[in-house]
Coordinates of C-alpha atoms in Angstrom, one line a residue:
X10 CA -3.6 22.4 -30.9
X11 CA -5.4 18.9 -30.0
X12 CA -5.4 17.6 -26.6
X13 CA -2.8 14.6 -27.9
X14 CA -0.6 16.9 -29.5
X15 CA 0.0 19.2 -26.9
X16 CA 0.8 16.5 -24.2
X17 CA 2.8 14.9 -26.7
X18 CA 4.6 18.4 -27.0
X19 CA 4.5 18.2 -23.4
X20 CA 6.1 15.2 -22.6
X21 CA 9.2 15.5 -25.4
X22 CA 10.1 18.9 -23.6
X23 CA 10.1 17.0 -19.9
X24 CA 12.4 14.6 -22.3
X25 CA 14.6 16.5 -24.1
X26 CA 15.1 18.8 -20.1
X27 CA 16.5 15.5 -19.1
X28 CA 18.8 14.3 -21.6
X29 CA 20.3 17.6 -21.4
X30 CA 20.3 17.6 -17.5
X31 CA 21.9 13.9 -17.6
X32 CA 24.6 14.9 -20.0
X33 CA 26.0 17.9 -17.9
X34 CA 25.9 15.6 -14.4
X35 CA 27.7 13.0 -16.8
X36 CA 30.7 15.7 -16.5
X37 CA 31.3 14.6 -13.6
X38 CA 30.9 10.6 -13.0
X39 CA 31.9 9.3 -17.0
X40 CA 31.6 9.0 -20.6
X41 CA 28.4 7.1 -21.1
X42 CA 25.1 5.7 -18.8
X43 CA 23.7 2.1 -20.0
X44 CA 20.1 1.1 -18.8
X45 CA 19.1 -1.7 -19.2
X46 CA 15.2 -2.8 -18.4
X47 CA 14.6 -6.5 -18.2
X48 CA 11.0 -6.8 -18.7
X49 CA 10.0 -6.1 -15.1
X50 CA 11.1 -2.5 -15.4
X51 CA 13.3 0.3 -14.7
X52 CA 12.5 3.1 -14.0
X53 CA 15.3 4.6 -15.5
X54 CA 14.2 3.4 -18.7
X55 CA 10.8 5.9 -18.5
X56 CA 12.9 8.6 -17.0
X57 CA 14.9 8.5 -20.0
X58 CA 12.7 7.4 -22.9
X59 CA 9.7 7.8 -21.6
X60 CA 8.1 4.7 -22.3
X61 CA 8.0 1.5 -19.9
X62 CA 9.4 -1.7 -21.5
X63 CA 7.1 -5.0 -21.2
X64 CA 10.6 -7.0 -22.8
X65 CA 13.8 -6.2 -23.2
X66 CA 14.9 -2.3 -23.7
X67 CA 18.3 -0.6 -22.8
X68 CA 19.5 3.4 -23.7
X69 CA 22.9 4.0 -23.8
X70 CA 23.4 8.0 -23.4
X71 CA 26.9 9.7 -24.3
X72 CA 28.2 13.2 -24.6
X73 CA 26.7 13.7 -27.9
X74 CA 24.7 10.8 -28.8
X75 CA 21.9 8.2 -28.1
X76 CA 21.8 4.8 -28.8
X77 CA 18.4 2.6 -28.0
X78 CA 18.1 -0.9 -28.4
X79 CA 14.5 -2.3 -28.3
X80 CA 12.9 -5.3 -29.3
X81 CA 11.1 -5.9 -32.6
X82 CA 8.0 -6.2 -31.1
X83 CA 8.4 -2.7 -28.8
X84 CA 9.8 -0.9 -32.2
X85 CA 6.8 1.9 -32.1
X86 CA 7.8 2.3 -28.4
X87 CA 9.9 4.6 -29.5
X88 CA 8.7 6.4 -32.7
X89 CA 8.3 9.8 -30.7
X90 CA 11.8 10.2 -30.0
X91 CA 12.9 9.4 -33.3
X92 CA 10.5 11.8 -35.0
X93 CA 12.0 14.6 -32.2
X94 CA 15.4 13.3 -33.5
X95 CA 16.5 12.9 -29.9
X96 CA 18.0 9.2 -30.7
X97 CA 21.0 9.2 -32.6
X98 CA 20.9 5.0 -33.7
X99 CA 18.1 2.5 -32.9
X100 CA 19.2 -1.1 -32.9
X101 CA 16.4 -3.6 -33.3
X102 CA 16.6 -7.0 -31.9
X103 CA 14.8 -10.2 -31.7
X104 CA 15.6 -12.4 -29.0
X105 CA 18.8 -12.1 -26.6
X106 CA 21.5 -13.3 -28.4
X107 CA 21.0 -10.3 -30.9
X108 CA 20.2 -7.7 -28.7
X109 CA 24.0 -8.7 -27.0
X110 CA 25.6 -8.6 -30.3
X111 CA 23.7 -5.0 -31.1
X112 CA 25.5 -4.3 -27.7
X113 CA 28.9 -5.2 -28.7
X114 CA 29.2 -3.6 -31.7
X115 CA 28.6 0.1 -30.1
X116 CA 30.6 -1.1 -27.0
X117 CA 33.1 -2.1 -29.5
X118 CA 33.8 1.5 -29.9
X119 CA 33.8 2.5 -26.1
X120 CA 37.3 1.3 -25.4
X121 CA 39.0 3.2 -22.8
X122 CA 35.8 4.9 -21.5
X123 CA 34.1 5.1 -18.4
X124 CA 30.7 3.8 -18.6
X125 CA 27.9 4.1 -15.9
X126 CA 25.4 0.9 -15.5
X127 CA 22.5 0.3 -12.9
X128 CA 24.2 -2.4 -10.6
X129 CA 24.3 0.0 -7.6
X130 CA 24.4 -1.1 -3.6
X131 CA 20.4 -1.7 -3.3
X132 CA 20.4 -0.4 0.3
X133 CA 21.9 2.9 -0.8
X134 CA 20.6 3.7 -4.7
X135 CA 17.8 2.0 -5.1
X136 CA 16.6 3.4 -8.0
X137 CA 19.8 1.9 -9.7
X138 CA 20.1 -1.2 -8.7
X139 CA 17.9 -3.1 -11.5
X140 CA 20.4 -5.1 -13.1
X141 CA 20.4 -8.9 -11.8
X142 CA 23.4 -10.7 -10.8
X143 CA 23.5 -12.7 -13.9
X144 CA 23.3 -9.7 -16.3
X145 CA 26.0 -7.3 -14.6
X146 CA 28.2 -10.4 -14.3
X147 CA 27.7 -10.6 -18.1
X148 CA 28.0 -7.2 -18.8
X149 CA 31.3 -6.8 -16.8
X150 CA 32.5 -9.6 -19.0
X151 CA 32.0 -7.6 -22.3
X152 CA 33.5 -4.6 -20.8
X153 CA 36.1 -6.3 -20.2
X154 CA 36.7 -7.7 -23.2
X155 CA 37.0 -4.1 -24.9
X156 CA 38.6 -2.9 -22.1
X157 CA 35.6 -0.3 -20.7
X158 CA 35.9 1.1 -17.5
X159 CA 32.1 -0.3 -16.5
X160 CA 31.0 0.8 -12.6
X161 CA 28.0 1.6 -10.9
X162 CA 25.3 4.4 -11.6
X163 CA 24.5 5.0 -8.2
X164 CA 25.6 8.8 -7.0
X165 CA 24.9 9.8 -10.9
X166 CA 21.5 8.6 -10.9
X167 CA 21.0 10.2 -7.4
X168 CA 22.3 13.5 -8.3
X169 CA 20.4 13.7 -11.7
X170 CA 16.8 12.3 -10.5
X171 CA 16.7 13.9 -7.2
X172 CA 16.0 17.4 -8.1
X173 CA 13.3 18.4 -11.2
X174 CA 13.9 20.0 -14.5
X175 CA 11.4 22.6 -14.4
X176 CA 9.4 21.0 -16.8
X177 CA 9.1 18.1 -14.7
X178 CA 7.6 19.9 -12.4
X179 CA 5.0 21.3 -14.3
X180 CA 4.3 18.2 -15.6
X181 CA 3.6 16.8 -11.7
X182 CA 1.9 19.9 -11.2
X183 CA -0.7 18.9 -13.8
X184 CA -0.4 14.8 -12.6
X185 CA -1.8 16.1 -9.5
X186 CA -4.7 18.7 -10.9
X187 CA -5.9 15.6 -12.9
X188 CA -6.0 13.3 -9.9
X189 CA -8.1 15.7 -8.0
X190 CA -10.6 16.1 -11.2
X191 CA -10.9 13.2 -11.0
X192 CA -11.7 12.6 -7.5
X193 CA -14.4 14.9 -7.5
X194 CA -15.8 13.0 -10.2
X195 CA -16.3 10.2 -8.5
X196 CA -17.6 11.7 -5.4
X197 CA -20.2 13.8 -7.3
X198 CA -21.5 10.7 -8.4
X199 CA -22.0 9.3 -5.5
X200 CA -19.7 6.0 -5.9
X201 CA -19.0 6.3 -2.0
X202 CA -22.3 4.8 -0.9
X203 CA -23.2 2.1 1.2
X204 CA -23.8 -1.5 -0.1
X205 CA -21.0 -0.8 -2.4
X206 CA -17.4 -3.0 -2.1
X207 CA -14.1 -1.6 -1.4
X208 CA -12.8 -3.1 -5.0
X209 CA -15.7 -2.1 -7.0
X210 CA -14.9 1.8 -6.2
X211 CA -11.6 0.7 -6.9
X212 CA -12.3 -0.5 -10.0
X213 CA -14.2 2.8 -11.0
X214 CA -11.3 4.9 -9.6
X215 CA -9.1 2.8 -12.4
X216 CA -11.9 3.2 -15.2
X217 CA -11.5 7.1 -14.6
X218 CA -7.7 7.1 -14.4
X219 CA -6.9 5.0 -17.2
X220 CA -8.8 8.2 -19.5
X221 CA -5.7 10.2 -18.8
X222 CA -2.7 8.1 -17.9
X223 CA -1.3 5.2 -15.5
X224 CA -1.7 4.0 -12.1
X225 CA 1.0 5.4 -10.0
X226 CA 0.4 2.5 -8.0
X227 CA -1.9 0.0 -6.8
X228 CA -5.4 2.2 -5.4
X229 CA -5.8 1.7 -1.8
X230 CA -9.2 1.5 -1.2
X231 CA -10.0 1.2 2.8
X232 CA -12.8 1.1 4.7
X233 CA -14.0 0.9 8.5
X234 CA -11.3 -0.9 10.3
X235 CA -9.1 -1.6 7.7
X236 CA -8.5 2.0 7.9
X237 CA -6.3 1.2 10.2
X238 CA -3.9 -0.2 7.8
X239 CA -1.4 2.2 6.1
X240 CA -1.2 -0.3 2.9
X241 CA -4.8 -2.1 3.4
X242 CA -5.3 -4.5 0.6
X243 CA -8.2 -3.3 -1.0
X244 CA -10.9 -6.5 -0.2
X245 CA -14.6 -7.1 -0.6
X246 CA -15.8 -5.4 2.5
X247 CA -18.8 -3.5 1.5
X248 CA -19.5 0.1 2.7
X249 CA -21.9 0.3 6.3
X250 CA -23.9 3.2 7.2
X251 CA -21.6 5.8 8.9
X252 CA -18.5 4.3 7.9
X253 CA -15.3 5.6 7.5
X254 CA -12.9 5.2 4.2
X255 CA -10.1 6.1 2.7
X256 CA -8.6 6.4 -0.6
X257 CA -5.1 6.7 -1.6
X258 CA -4.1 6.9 -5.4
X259 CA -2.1 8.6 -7.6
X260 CA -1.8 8.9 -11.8
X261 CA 1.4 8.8 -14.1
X262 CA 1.0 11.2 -16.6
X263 CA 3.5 11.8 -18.6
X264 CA 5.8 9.9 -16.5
X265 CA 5.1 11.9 -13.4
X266 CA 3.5 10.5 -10.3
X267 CA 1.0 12.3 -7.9
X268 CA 0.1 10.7 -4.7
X269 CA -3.1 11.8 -2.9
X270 CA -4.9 10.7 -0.2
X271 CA -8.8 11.6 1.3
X272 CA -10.5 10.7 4.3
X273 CA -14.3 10.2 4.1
X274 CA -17.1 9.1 6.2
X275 CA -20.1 7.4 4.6
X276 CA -22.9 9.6 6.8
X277 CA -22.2 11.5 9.8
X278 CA -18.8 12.1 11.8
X279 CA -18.7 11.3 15.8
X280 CA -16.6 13.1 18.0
X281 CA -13.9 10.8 18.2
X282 CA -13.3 10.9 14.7
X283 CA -13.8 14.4 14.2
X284 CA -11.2 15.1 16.8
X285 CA -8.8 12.9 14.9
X286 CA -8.9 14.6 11.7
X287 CA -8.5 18.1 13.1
X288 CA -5.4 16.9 14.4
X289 CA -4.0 15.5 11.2
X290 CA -5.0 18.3 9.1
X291 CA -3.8 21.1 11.7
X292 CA -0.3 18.4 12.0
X293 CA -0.2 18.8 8.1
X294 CA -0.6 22.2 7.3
X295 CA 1.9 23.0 9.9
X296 CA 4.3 20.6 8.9
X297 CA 4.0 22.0 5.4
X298 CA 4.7 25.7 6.5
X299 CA 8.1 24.8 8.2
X300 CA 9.3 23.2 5.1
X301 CA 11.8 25.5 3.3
X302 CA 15.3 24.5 1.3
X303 CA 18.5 24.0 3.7
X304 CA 16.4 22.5 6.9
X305 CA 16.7 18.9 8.1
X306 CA 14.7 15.9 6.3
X307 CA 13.9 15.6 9.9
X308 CA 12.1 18.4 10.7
X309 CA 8.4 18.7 9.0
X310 CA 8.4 15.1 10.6
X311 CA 9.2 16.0 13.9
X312 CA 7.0 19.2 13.3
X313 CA 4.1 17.0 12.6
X314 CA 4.6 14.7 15.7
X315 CA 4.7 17.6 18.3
X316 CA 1.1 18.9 16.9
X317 CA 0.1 15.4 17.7
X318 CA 1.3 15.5 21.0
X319 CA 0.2 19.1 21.6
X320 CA -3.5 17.9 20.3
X321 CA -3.3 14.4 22.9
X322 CA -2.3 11.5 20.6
X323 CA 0.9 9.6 21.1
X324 CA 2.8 9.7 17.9
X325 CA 5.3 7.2 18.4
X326 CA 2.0 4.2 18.6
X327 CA -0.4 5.9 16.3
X328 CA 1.7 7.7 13.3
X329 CA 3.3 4.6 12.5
X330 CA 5.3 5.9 9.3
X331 CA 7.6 8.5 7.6
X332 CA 5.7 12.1 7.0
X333 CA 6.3 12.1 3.4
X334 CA 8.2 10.9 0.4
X335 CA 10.0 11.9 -2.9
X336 CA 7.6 12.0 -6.2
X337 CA 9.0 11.6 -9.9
X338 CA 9.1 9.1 -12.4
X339 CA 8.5 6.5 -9.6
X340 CA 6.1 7.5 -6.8
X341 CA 8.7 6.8 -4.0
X342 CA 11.3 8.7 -6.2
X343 CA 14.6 9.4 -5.5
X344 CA 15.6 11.3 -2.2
X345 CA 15.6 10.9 1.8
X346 CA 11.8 10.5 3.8
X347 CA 10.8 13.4 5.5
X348 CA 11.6 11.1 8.5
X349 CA 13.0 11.5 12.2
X350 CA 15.1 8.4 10.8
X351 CA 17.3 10.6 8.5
X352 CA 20.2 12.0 9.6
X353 CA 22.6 15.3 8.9
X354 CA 20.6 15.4 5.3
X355 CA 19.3 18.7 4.2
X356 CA 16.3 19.3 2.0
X357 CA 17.6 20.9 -1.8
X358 CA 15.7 23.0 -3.9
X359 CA 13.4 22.0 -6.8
X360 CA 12.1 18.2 -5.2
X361 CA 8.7 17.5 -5.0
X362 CA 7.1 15.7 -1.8
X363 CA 4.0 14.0 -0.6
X364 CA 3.2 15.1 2.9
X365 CA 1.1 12.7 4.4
X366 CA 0.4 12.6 8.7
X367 CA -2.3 9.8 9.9
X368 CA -3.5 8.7 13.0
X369 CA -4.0 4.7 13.2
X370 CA -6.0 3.5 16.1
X371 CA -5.8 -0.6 15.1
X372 CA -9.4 -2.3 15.0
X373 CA -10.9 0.8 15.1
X374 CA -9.9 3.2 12.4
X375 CA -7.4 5.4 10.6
X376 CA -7.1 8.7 9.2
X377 CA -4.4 9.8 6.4
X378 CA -4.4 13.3 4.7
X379 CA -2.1 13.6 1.9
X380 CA -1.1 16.0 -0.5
X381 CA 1.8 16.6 -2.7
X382 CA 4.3 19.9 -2.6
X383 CA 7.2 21.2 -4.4
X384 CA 9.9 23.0 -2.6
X385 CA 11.5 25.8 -4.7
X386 CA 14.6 27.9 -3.6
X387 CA 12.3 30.8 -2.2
X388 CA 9.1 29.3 -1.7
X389 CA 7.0 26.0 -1.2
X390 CA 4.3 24.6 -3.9
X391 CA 1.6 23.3 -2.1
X392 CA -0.7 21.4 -5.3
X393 CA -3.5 20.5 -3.6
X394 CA -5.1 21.2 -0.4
X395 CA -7.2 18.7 1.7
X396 CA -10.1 19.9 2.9
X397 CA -10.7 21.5 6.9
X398 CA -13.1 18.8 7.5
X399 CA -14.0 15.1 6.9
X400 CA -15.8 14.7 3.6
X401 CA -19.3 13.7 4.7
X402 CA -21.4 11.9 1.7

């Protein structure tokens, strides 16, 4: 089978695992989940359909059925699903007014049910909070009007995205094999080198990664001090002699995100930093062995911060953020930090997380190892490994 046919294969199984994952936790909170995507995105939308809107695109997912509505210009969008017979009625549109009278006729028939839609609190469900004040007020209105039971997605998006089909996760698991391909790729060709600009190994790393998917997010290119910068802006600085740099990047592949970070130093290490990075990878491997399902959010965090101490760096002025994050569709997916900020939650089973201590002395430099895990009921998926020493080119 060809390359493109078995991810396509590939992605309609991650697909079809969450339809039929979103209908059974639809059991409990309604009848029916509307997304809607208004050009700038939700994520919901990719999660769903795979596919991310540049215009207008909303799903609306019952029991037994699946209605899209995309804009004439998207239409091929969402061929795929058709041809897998996972949508059940597409309704093409041309320009707002039609796509809200596509709406009303299937609303039309809702009356009396309980319909989910991403206007969520934004400080507690994020991830379904999309809708603007203009188009929930709107959409309110026509539930109204047909007398729909129309409330938040929040705890149903929560519940459903948090944990991973299985084929998500083998899916991430192959997000984050390409990402480290990839990275040795550019290091065996020597594209870390001095003379050479912060964006212009950026813009090599997005040449590479655009050969098997997406950005997960903007590449974080830093180098020298502005290693000291969690979310440096990648500039023009151009690489020195015995420099330091990192690089943090991930790819979406088949709507999963990895998330990986390396340290490098352009020539040889000194002490000082040598020291530094013993202490963030010894602070991440032992944070990664505590983790386990049922234990605190809080506690690979406040494992990683006592190797700090233990190894003579103060944690609370030079590990400046969480330990880790949730991965999915979005790269800071659904679920809690690993933070000492979070509070009575315990971690689940079947979540994937980046684990990611740093050190960040400011005008100086920083280090950041990160990697990216999956936590199963019995044991813990560690997808890549970074390596026992800085990466000397």
């Amino acid at each position: 089978m060809r390359s493109l046919e078995k991810e396509n294969k590939l992605l309609m199984n991650v697909l079809k695992s969450r339809i039929s994952k979103a209908r059974e936790t639809l059991d409990k909170y309604g009848d029916a989940w509307l997304v809607l995507s208004i050009g700038t995105g939700d994520s919901n939308i990719d999660y769903l359909l795979g596919v991310h809107a540049h215009g207008l695109m909303g799903a609306l997912l019952f029991h037994d059925e699946l209605h899209v509505f995309v804009g004439r210009l998207e239409r091929s969008f969402i061929q795929h699903l058709e041809e897998e017979g996972l949508i059940t009625e597409t309704h093409v549109f041309y320009g707002y007014s039609e796509f809200e009278s596509k709406l009303r006729s299937v609303l039309r028939e809702c009356s009396g049910k309980r319909i989910l839609a991403n206007f969520s609190s934004l400080e507690l469900y994020p991830h379904a909070s999309s809708l603007s004040y203009s188009v929930a007020s709107r959409l309110k209105h026509l539930a109204e009007s047909y007398e729909i039971d129309i409330r938040p997605s929040g705890r149903f998006v929560y519940e459903l995205r948090q944990k991973k089909t299985p084929e998500e996760l083998a899916v991430l698991e192959k997000s984050v094999s390409i990402a480290i391909t990839m990275l040795d790729s550019i290091i065996g060709d020597s594209v870390i080198r001095p003379g050479i600009t912060e964006r212009e190994i950026a813009a090599r790393m997005y040449g590479e990664l655009y050969k098997y998917g997406d950005p997960a997010f903007e590449i974080i290119v830093a180098s020298g001090p502005n290693t000291a910068n969690p979310h440096h802006i990648t500039s023009r600085r151009k690489i020195r002699n015995n420099d330091v740099v990192y690089i943090d990047f991930g790819i979406k592949y088949l709507t999963m995100c990895s998330d990986i970070t390396r340290f490098f130093v352009v020539g040889s290490a000194s002490k000082e930093i040598q020291d530094a990075y013993e202490a963030v990878f010894e602070a991440q491997n032992r944070s990664i062995e505590a983790l386990r399902v049922g234990i605190p959010f809080s506690e690979p965090d406040k494992v990683a911060r006592e190797v700090f101490k233990e190894m003579g760096y103060d944690p609370e002025k030079h590990f400046i953020h969480s330990l880790g994050h949730a991965l999915g569709v979005d790269v800071h997916d659904v679920g809690p930090p690993f933070s000492q900020r979070v509070k009575k939650k315990m971690i689940p089973e079947n979540v994937a997380y980046t684990v990611e201590p740093a050190l960040y002395f400011e005008g100086k430099f920083g280090i950041r190892l990160e990697d990216d895990v999956i936590i199963a009921k019995k044991t813990v998926k560690r997808l890549a490994k970074s390596p026992e020493e800085p990466i000397c080119l």
